[in-house]
Amino acid sequence: MAEIKRSFAVIFGINKYYNNIPELKTAVNDASKLAHILESKYQYQVLLLLDTIATHHKLSELLTAFEKQELPLGDRTTIQLHENDRLLFYFAGHGIALDALDSADGPTGFLVPQDARMDNEGSLLPMKRLHDALLKLPCRHLLLILDCCFAGAFRWAGQRNTIQRPKMYQERYERFISGCAQQVITSAADDEKATDSLYRFGQRVEHEGHSPFAELLFRALDGEADLSKDGIMTATEIYVYIHSELAKTTIKQTPGFCQLKRHDKGEYIFAIPNFDPDKLAHAPTLNETTNPYRGLESFEEEHSKLFFGRKALIKQLQNFVTTHPLTVILGPSGSGKSSIVKAGLIPQLKQIANVETLHGTFLQWRILAPVRPGESPFTALNNTLEKENLPVIDPKAPQHGINALLSRISPWSQLNPNAKLLLVIDQFEELITLCHNETERENFLNGLAKAIKEFSEQLRIVVTLRSDFEPQFLNTPLEPYWTTARFIAPSMTREELREAIVEPATTRVMYFEPPSLVDKILDEVIQMPGTLPILSFTLSELYLKYIRIAKAGKRNNRAITQEDYKQLGGVTNSLTQRAECEYDELVKLDSAYAQIIKCIMLRMVAVGSGEFARRRVLSTELTFREPENTQVNQVIERFAAVRLLVKGRDTEGQLYVEPAHDALVRGWKRLMDWEKQELGSVLLQRELTPTANKWSTQKQNKNAYGLLWDNDPRLPLLMQLSESNKSWLNAVELEFLERSIQRRRNNRYRIIGYVTSVILGLLGLSLFAFMRTTSCNALVF
């Protein structure tokens, strides 16, 4: 581990300005105290420049030395700086922001030296000059702290929108120390003071001899920012501490935090005296169960701490849902709609028990378990209502049930006038792709519309819907509410995607090596439609690849590497490569798996909607006769183990299997070819399944024989399908087919027997008539 060898600080503090520039009261005190803390507690060598020493010439001279990778420490002593040095640069004084006509980035920031003249811009020190000089320094660790007005105008750095306080482990400490850390903390934003005020200066507020920002900085360095009590504080922790504490005051000041472009994986660290890195705990062991990425599965409520990149959108959604009785979250497949609600909105509402409205009242939330419509939306809804001890709804007589439900909600809403009942219906498009009972679909939509109309104040309904299905819901009972209910889930920005990539790994004390690998991944996915599930799948595959390598003893760090990414085939090929790999491996074991996999996967594709979409299949539908049943289970286990398939239990407690995401159904070329080639067989099998299931539950009843396809024209086609591939039909369907064939044969035997009897009877009658005629003729003779 490359330890930091030397620690240096350059500290400016200016109170007394000349040339009609207002004096300050606390800057010199702030600079002096910081110098004392760094020297006495953290063993820094400090260059302290106060008041008349902090001239434009001195500042320029210092920056020139930085450009030569040198540091003048006074008494004509100049030190050559090296990679294993750390440097802290602090400025307390006036800062200004001047409007620039040719700048699209806002005002240009300047530091004000002690001898500056406001009628001479050349006497000011541009923040860009400071930035450029700092970049020339070889120091691996660099921290810039600007405590001046308009400090946020220091804009040549990459912002970090997500600021985490990761627990310190030995592995994380070693990475922070050995990596390049070039970070910036600013005391105020670039627009918090009016640029047209006198001399365009703000007023630093005094707090017991120190500025509020500096006072909090000193407390942080005294150990208050070490919330985890591990003996060290990072620049990130110090910023988070100052930001949170300053927000508790009435002072309008927004600290900023960013990093210079050379920053990659380090953190500027303050180690409390007697800190021993060897006493830090080791990071938790990693295995397949600690995967921080969800693959093709959506984030559920329990995964909210791993859900990153949507913080601003979740806040917008929360405000929208609060004020709209119906919210329709629209976005293309793969835009993360389900995750936004389940891992974002719901935990957010539960986290804040009371939400103050614009009118000064408080909201309380009663949140029902999310439902998916499936093949029977009323069944799905009723299971959720039963859990809340609310009246269920009979699909055959929905109006009565809806009235009963509304009558139950009415007194509750009267007792809780500020309460909201939240119902989330996820994947609303299943009303089209899976629910083929048009009457039930219409009754369900009517029920939702009636509930919204009757309880627009108390009820909040949130649905997630693929935007390509929106036209099919415009001429429905929900149409009067639809226009105002639309909430678009936009594509994630580059920085939001960066958070979604980096931060889950950070929770597992992992990192990307080199750091530019994150940008390589971003470049591949940024313009890709429906990118989130495929990106998440790729990241999950990278994690699992790391686990395999680490278990083999071939990697002793916690890095996800570019070589891993290259071998995986990148984002574009990772999904199909995994599906193809599992397919090939099983077919190598037994060629019969080729037909098994095809038939299983085709059962999990919704047909008839015009779009490729996944279909949830009950485990009972995947019960076959032997030896196919053993092979089917093997396929399901293999595909589920790599998260291509998901096994679960629905609201009725029934086990099911389904593709982890539509991205698999729509992106695996082999599966798409199968569907095109076998569409007729799939449709026939899909028509058979419900009839066979109904017959199976009633087969002890004599009336069940009427369900058999003994005279159905589809029976010969079904026989051909079964003969072509035994895997097409499960155990129930095969039995149904055999009984239908047997009944058809029995019917034929009965018909043949009847016809034979008739023919024999006719022959007998003819013979009788002939004999009788012959007898009569004999009498005549």
C-alpha angles and dihedrals in degrees: 000000000000105000124201107258104190136020123209134178132194110198128186125190123174126181104148113064125176131204094061094300111144116255123239127221107206110031096091092045090049094050094045095050093047089052090051093050093049094047099043102034105027102028097237124163103231133204104199117194115184133180112313093022091057096077130147090255092052093048092048091047091052093050090049088055089050089055087056089048090247136126121206108212098184133263087072089294114145122183125203108228122224139193095263093056126098125212131194118196117194129181124186114178142071121335126183138189119214123197113246119202093205096048123094091185097072130251120359114241127229136180113224114228119210094259098042122140119212092213090057116061089187089069090063125083112237113225087225090062089054091047094051093048093050091053089059092061116104093211111127091211121047130166123186118194119186116188100181139101115283090014088149088072085083089100107158096102141082114260121228108214095183114056114189131187098215118193111252119246129169091256093051093045092052091050093048092049096045096042127080111264117188108162138164131208117189125189098216142018122257093251105038094103124052110256092210095058120109107307086345089271127144124215118252108218116226121228115184092323096317136079113258090247093050093046090056091044090056092049090050092052089047088065105269091115090058093089093157090053093225094134099252137081126203126210087250092056091048091052093047090050094049093044094050095044094046089051088062091063131072092242113118100225127125116198117213134213128196143139136236120249095258091058111111121151109340134098127212103243136201111198115201112233114280091021110157115196090199089067093060114108120251118251115264117274115265125224140149092285094057095060106144093200124078099213110206093340121099121244113264127205092268090058095057093114089060094047111102139166101042103078096118093044092050090054091050090048092050091054091045095050091048092060103033126068090208126035120186110192106205129192141126121276108286097028093116099248095147093047093049090059103036100037097026118029100032096048089045092054091046093047093058105049091190126034118195113224128212088263094058096254127120129239127218120198130216105188123198119210109269116258135204116212096226117166092323115033093185091055091051092047094046092055090056092045091051091055089056092045091245126142115275124226126238108222090211093054103021097159093066092049093046091051090050091050093048091048089055093048093047099069090040091055090048091054091045106037093170096044126108126205110213123205117182119197109190124202094012089184088078086081084072104030100042110015105077095168100100093190093055091045092052093046091050093052090046089052093052091049092050092049091051091049095048097043108024091145100047104031126072119187118189121187130180115215136177105243093229089066095051096096090060091062100047096087095049135099088270093062095097089061099034103088095054092039097061114116114176119214100212125208113273117260121240092260092048090052089048089057091048089053103040107032099059088053089049090058087060093045090250132134143186119256118235097020088224087070088080090058090047090055091046092051089055098049106030094092096030115114115232089012103156102076093042091047091048091048091052092050090048090051090050090052093049090047089054090051092053092049093046092049089053088056093243097120128044099178131068098245131136101211138208089237089059089051092049093050090049091057096243126268096306097058102029096090099046091039091057093046092046091046093054090045093051094046093053094044089053088058093050129352088219088075090073091070093036093056093045094052095044095049093046089055087059096056120092111228132195098039096094091240133080107252136157123257126209110231123199115234089238088064089056095057109113137172120267135303089021093053093061090049092047091053090048091054093048093049093048094048093043092050090061092041097248087120129034125214119202148137122258128221090275091055094252119142116240142176126210140160109277092237143352086252089076093049093046099037107044104090094198091056092046090051090050092054093050092047097043103033093121092051092047092051091048092049090046090054091049099051102070093043092048091048092050091048091049093056092047103034093112087062117082089223089066090075087074089067094061118105095230092133097024116119088222092067096082089048090050091050090052090048093052093046092050094054127003090204094069094079129049125217096275093045092049092050090049090051093049093048090048091051091046092049090049090052091047089050090051091049090050091048092047090048091048093048091046090050091049092048092047089047091051091047090050092051091047091050091048091050091047093050092047092050090048091051093051091050090051091055091053092057 
